[in-house]
PDB file of C-alpha atoms in Angstrom:
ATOM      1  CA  UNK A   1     -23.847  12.010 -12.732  1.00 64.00           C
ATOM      2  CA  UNK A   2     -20.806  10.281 -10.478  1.00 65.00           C
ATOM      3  CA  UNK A   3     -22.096   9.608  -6.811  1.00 88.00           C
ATOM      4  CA  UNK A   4     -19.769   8.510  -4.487  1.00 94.00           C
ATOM      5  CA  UNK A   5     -21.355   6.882  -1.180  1.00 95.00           C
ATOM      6  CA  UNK A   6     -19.114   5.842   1.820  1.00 97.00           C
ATOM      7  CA  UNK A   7     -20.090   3.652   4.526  1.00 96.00           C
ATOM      8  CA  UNK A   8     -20.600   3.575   7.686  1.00 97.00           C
ATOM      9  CA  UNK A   9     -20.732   7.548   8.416  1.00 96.00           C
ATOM     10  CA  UNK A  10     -19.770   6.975  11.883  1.00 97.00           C
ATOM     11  CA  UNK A  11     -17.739   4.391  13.231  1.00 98.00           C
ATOM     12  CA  UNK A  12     -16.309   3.994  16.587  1.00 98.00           C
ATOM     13  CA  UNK A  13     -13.527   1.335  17.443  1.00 97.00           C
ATOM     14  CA  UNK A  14     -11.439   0.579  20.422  1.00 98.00           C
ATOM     15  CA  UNK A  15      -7.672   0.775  19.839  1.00 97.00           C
ATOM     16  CA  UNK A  16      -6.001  -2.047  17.746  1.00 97.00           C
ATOM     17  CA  UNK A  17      -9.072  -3.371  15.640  1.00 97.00           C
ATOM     18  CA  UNK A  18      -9.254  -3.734  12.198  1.00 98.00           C
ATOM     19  CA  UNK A  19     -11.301  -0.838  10.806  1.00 98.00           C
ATOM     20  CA  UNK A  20     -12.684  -0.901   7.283  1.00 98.00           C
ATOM     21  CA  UNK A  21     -14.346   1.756   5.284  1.00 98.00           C
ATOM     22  CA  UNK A  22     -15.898   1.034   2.503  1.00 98.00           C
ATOM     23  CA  UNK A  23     -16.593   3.656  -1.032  1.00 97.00           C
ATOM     24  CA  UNK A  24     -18.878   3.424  -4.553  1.00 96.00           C
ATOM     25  CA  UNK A  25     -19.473   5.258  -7.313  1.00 94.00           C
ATOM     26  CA  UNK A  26     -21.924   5.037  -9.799  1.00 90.00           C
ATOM     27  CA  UNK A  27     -19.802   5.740 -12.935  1.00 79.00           C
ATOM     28  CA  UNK A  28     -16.579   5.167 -14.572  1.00 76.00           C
ATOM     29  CA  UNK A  29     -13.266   7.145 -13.485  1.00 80.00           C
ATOM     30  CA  UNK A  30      -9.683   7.825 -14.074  1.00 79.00           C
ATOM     31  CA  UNK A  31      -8.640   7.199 -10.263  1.00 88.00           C
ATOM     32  CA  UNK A  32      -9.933   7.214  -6.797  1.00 92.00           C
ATOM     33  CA  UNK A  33      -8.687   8.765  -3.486  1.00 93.00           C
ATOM     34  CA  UNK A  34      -8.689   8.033  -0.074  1.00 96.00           C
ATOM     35  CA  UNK A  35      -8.190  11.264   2.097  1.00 95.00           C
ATOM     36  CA  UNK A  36      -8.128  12.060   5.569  1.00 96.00           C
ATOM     37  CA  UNK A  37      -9.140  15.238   6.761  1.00 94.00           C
ATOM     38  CA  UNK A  38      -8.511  16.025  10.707  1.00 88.00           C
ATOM     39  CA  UNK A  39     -10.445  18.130  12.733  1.00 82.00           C
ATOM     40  CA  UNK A  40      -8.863  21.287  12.219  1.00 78.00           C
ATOM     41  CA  UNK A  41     -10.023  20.740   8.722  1.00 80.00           C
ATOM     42  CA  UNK A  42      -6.348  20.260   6.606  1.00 87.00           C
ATOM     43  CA  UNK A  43      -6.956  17.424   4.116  1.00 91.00           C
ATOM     44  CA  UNK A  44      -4.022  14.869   3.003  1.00 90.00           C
ATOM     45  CA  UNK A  45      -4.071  12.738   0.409  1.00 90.00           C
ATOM     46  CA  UNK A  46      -3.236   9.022   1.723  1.00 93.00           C
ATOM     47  CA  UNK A  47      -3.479   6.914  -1.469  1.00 91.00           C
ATOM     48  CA  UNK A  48      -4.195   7.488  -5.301  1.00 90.00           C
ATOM     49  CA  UNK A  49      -5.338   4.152  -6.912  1.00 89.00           C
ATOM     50  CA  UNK A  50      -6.817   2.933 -10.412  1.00 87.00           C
ATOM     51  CA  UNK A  51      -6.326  -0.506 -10.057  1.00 89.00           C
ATOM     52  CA  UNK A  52      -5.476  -3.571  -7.439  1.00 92.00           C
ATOM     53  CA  UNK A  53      -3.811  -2.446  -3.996  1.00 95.00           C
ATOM     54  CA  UNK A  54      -1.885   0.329  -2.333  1.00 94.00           C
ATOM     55  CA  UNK A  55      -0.213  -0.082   1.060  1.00 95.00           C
ATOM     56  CA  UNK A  56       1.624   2.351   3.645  1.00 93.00           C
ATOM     57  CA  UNK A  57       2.180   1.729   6.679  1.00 95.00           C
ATOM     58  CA  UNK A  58      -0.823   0.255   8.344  1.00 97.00           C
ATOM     59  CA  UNK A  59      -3.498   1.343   5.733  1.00 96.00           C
ATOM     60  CA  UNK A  60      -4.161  -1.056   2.581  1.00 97.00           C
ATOM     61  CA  UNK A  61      -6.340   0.118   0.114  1.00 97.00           C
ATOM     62  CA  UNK A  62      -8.065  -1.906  -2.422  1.00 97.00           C
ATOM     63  CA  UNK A  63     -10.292  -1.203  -5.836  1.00 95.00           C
ATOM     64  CA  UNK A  64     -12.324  -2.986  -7.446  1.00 94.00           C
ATOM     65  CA  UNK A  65     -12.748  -1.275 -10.841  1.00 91.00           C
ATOM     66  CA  UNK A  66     -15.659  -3.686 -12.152  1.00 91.00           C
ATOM     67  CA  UNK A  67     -17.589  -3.585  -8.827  1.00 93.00           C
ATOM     68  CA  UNK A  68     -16.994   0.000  -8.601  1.00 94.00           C
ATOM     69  CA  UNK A  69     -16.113  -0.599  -5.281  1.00 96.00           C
ATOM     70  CA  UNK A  70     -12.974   0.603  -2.670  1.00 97.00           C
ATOM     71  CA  UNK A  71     -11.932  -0.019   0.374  1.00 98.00           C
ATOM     72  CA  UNK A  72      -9.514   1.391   3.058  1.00 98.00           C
ATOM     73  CA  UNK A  73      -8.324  -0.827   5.865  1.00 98.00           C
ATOM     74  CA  UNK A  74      -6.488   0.390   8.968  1.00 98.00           C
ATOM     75  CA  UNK A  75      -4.286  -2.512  10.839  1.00 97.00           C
ATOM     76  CA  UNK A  76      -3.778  -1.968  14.779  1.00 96.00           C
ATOM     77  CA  UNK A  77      -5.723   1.280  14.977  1.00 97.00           C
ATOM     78  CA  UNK A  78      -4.674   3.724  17.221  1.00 96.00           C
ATOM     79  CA  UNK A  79      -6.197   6.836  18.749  1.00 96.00           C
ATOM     80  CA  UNK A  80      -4.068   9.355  16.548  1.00 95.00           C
ATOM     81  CA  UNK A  81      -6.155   7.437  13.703  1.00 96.00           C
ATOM     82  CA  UNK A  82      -9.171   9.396  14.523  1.00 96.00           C
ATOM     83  CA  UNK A  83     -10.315  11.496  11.772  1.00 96.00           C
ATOM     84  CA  UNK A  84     -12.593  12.055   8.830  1.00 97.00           C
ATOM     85  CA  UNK A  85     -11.662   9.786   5.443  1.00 98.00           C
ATOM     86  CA  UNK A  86     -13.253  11.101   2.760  1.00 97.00           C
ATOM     87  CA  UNK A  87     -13.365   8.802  -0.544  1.00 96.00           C
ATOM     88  CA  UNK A  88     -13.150  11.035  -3.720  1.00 94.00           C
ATOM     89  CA  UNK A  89     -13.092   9.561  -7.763  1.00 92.00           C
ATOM     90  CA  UNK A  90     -11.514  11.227 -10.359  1.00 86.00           C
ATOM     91  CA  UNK A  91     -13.738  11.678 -13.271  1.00 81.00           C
ATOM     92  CA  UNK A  92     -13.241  11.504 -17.102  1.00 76.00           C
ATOM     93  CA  UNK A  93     -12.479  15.409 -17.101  1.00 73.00           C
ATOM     94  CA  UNK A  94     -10.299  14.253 -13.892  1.00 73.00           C
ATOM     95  CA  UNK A  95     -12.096  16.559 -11.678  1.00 80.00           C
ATOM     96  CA  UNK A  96     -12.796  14.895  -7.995  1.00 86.00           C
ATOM     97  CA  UNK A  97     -15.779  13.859  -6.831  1.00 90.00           C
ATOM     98  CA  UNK A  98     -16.040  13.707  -3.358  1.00 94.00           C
ATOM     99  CA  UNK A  99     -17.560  11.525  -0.739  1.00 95.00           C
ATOM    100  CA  UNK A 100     -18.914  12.525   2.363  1.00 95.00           C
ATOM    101  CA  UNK A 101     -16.751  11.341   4.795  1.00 96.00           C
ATOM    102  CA  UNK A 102     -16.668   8.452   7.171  1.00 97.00           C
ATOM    103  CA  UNK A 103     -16.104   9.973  11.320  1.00 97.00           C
ATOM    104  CA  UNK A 104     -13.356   7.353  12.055  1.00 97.00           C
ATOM    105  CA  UNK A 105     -13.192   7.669  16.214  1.00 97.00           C
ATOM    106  CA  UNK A 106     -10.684   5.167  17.679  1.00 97.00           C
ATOM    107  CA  UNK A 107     -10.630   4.734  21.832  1.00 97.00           C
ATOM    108  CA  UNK A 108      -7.503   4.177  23.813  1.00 96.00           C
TER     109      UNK A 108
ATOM    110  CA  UNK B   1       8.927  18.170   1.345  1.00 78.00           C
ATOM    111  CA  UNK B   2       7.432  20.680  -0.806  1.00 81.00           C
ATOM    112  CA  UNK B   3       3.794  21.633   0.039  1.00 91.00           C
ATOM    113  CA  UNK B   4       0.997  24.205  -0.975  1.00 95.00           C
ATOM    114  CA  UNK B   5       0.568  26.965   0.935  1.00 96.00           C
ATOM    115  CA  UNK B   6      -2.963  29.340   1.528  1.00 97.00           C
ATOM    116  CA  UNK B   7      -3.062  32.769   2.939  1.00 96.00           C
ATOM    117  CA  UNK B   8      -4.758  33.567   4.938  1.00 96.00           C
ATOM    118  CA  UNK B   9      -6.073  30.857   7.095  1.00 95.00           C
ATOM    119  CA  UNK B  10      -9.059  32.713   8.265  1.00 96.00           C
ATOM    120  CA  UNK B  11     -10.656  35.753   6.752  1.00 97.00           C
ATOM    121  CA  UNK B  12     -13.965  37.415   7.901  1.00 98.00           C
ATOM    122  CA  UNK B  13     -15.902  40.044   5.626  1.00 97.00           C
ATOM    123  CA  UNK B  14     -19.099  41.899   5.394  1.00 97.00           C
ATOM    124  CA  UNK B  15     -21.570  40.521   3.006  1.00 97.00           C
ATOM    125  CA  UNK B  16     -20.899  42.355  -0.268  1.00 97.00           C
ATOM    126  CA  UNK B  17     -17.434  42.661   0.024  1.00 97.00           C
ATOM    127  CA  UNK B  18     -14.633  41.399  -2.540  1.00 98.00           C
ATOM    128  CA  UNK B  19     -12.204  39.088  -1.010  1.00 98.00           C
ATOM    129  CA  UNK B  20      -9.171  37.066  -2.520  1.00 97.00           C
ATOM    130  CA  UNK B  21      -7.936  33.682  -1.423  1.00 98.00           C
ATOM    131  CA  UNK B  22      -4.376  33.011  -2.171  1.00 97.00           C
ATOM    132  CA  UNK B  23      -2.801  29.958  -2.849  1.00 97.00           C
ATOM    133  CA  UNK B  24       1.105  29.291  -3.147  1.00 97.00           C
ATOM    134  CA  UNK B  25       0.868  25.446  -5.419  1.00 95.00           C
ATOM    135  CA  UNK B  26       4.379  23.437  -5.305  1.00 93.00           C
ATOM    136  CA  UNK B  27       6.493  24.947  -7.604  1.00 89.00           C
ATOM    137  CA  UNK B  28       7.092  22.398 -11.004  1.00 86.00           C
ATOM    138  CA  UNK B  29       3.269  21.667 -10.765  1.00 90.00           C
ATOM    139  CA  UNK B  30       1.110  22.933 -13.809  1.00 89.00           C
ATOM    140  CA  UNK B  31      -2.478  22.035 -12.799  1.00 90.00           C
ATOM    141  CA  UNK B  32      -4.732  24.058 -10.399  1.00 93.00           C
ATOM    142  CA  UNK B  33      -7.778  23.417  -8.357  1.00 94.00           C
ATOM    143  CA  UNK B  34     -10.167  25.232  -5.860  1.00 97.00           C
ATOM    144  CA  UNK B  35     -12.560  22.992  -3.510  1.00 96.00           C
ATOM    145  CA  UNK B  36     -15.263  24.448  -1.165  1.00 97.00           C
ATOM    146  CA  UNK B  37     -16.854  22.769   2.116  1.00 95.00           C
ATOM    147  CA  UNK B  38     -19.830  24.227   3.763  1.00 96.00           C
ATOM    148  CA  UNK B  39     -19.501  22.893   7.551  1.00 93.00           C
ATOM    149  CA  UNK B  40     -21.222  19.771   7.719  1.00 90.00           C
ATOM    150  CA  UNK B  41     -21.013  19.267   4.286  1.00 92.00           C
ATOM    151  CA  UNK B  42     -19.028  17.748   1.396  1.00 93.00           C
ATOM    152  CA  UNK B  43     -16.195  19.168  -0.301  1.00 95.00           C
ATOM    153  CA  UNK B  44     -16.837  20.306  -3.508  1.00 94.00           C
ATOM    154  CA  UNK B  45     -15.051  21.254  -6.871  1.00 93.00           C
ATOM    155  CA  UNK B  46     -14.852  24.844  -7.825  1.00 96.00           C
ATOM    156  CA  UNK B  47     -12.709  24.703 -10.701  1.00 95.00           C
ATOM    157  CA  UNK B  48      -9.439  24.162 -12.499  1.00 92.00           C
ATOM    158  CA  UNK B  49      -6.861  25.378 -14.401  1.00 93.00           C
ATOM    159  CA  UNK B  50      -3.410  24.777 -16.730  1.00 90.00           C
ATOM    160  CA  UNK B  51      -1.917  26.828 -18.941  1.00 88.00           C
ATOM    161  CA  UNK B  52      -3.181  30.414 -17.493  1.00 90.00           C
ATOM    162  CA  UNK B  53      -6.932  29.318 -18.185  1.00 93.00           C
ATOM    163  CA  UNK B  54     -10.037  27.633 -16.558  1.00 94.00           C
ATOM    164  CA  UNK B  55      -9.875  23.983 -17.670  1.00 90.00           C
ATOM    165  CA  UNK B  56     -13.458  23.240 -15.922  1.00 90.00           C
ATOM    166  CA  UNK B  57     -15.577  24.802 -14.021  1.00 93.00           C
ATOM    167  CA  UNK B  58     -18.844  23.562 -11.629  1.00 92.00           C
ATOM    168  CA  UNK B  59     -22.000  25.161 -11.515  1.00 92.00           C
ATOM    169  CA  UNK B  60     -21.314  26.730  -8.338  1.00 94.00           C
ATOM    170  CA  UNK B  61     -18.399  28.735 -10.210  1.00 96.00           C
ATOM    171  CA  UNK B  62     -20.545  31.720 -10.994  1.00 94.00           C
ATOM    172  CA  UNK B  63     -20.037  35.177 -12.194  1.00 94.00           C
ATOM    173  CA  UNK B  64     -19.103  35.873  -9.055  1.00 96.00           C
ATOM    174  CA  UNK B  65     -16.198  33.823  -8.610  1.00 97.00           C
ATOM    175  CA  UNK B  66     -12.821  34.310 -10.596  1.00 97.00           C
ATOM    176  CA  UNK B  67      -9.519  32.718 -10.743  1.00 97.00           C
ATOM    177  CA  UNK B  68      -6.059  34.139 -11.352  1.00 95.00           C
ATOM    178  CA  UNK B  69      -2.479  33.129 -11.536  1.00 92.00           C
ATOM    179  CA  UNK B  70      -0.908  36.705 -11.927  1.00 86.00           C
ATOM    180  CA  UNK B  71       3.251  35.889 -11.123  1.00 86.00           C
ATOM    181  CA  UNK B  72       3.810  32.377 -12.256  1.00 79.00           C
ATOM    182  CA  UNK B  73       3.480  31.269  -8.351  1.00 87.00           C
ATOM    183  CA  UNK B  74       0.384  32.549  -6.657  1.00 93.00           C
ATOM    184  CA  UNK B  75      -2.950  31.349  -7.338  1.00 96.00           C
ATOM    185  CA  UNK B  76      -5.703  33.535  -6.238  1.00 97.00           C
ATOM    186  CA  UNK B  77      -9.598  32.749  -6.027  1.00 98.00           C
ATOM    187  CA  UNK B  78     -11.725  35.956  -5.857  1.00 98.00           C
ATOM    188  CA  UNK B  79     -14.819  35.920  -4.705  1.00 97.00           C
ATOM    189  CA  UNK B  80     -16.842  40.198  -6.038  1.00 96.00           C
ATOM    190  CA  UNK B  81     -19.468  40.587  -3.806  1.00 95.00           C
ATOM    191  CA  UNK B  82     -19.245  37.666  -1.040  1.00 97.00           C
ATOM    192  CA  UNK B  83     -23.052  36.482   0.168  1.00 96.00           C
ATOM    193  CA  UNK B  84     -23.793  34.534   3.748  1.00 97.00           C
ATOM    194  CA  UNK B  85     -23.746  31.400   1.936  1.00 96.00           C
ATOM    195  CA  UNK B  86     -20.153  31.965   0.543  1.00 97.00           C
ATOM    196  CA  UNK B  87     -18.607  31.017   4.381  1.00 98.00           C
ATOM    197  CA  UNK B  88     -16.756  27.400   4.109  1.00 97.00           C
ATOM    198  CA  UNK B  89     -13.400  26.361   4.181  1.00 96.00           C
ATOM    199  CA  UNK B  90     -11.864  27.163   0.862  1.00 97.00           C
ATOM    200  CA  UNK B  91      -8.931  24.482  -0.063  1.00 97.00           C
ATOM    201  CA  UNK B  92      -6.320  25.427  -2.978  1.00 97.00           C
ATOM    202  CA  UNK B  93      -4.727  22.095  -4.617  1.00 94.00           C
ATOM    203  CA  UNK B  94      -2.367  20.934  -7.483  1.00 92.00           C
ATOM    204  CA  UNK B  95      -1.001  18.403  -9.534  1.00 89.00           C
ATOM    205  CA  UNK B  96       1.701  18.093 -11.982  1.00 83.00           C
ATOM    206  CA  UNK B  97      -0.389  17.269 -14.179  1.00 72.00           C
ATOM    207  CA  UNK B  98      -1.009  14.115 -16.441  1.00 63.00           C
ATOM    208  CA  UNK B  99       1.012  11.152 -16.072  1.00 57.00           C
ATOM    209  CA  UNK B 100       1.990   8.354 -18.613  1.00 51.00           C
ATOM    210  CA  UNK B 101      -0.901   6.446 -16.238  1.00 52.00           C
ATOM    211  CA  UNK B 102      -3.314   9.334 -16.451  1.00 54.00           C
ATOM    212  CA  UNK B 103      -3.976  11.632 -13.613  1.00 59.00           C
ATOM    213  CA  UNK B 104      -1.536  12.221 -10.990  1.00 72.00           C
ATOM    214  CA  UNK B 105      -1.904  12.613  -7.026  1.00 81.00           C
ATOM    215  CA  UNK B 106      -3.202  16.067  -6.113  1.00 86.00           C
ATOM    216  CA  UNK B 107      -1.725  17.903  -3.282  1.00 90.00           C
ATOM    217  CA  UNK B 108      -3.886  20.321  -0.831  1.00 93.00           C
ATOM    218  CA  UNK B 109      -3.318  23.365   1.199  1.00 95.00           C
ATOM    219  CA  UNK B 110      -4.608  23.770   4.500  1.00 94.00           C
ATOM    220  CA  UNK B 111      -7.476  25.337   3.690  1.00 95.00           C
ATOM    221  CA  UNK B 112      -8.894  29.344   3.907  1.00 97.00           C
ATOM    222  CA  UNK B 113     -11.975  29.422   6.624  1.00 96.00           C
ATOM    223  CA  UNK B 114     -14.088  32.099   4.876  1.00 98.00           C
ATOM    224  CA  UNK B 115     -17.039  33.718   7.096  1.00 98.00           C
ATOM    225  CA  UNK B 116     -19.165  36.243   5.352  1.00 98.00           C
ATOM    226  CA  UNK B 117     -21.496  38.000   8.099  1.00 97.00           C
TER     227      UNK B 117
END
């Protein structure tokens, strides 16, 4: 069975640090997701990645597919940055297994 | 830009009561997914489906649960005889499909807030 852990669960930055969040899984997969999901509870997909490095705008996001390991970095947070990212992998029958979420609060 | 659509965004119903989720997906894609949350918890995968059948299913997908795509562009989720434990968010998604690199990006509504009481 696939678990996905994210770390921290919390994390609470002033505005225009570097913010990491880090995601593994236990298994192989097809793909991994990095989603953010704000507090009215709409989720958006930010980045679909199977390999190396994705960047847009001020979020990079890395894998590691021999570590089983991702990361999402946010450059100059800012306060509108605030939400839940939720880490999800796409198994071998490419359903998503989700993460549970890293509370990303960023003060002004 | 195109985006998938739920109706409605809230619905509240009497334990034992049928109720129907409806999803509009983006119109060229061919594969279709329903996710549950519990509040406070993780989302979770209900189950899938191409080609006017259920592709996968999880073990929360029960007898009670169906899926149907019954005009070529709405995709319901019905749920026969709802129980307290049925309230979450609901979230419809889709993808075109299978790319020459495997899976492609899935797309999600906004999400049906279910509360059975």
């Amino acid at each position: 069975k696939n678990e996905v852990e994210q770390s921290p669960q919390n994390l609470t930055a002033q505005e225009g640090e570097f913010i990491t969040i880090n995601c593994s899984y236990s298994v192989g997969i097809s793909a991994l997701h990095w989603l953010q999901q704000h507090p009215g509870g709409g989720i958006v997909s930010l980045f679909m990645l199977s390999s190396g490095k994705k960047k847009h705008g001020r979020l990079i996001a890395t894998i590691n597919i021999q570590e089983k390991h991702s990361s999402l970095h946010i450059t100059a947070s800012h306060p509108r940055d605030s939400a839940v990212y939720i880490c999800a992998v796409m198994d071998s029958n490419y359903q998503l297994i989700w993460g549970a979420g890293t509370k990303l609060i960023i003060k002004p | 830009e195109p985006e998938v659509t739920q109706t409605p965004s809230h619905q509240v119903t009497q334990m034992g009561q049928e109720v129907i989720l409806r999803c509009v997906p983006i119109s060229n894609h061919l594969y279709f997914y329903w996710y549950r949350q519990i509040l406070g918890q993780k989302v979770e995968f209900l189950v899938s489906f191409y080609n006017n059948e259920i592709s996968e299913k999880s073990e929360i997908f029960d007898d009670q649960f169906s899926v149907e795509r019954p005009d070529g562009s709405n995709f319901t989720l019905k749920i026969r005889s709802t129980k307290l434990e049925d309230s979450a968010m609901y979230f419809c998604a889709s993808t075109m499909g299978l790319g020459l690199a495997g899976a492609l990006e899935q797309y999600f509504g906004p999400g049906t807030r279910l509360t059975v009481t």
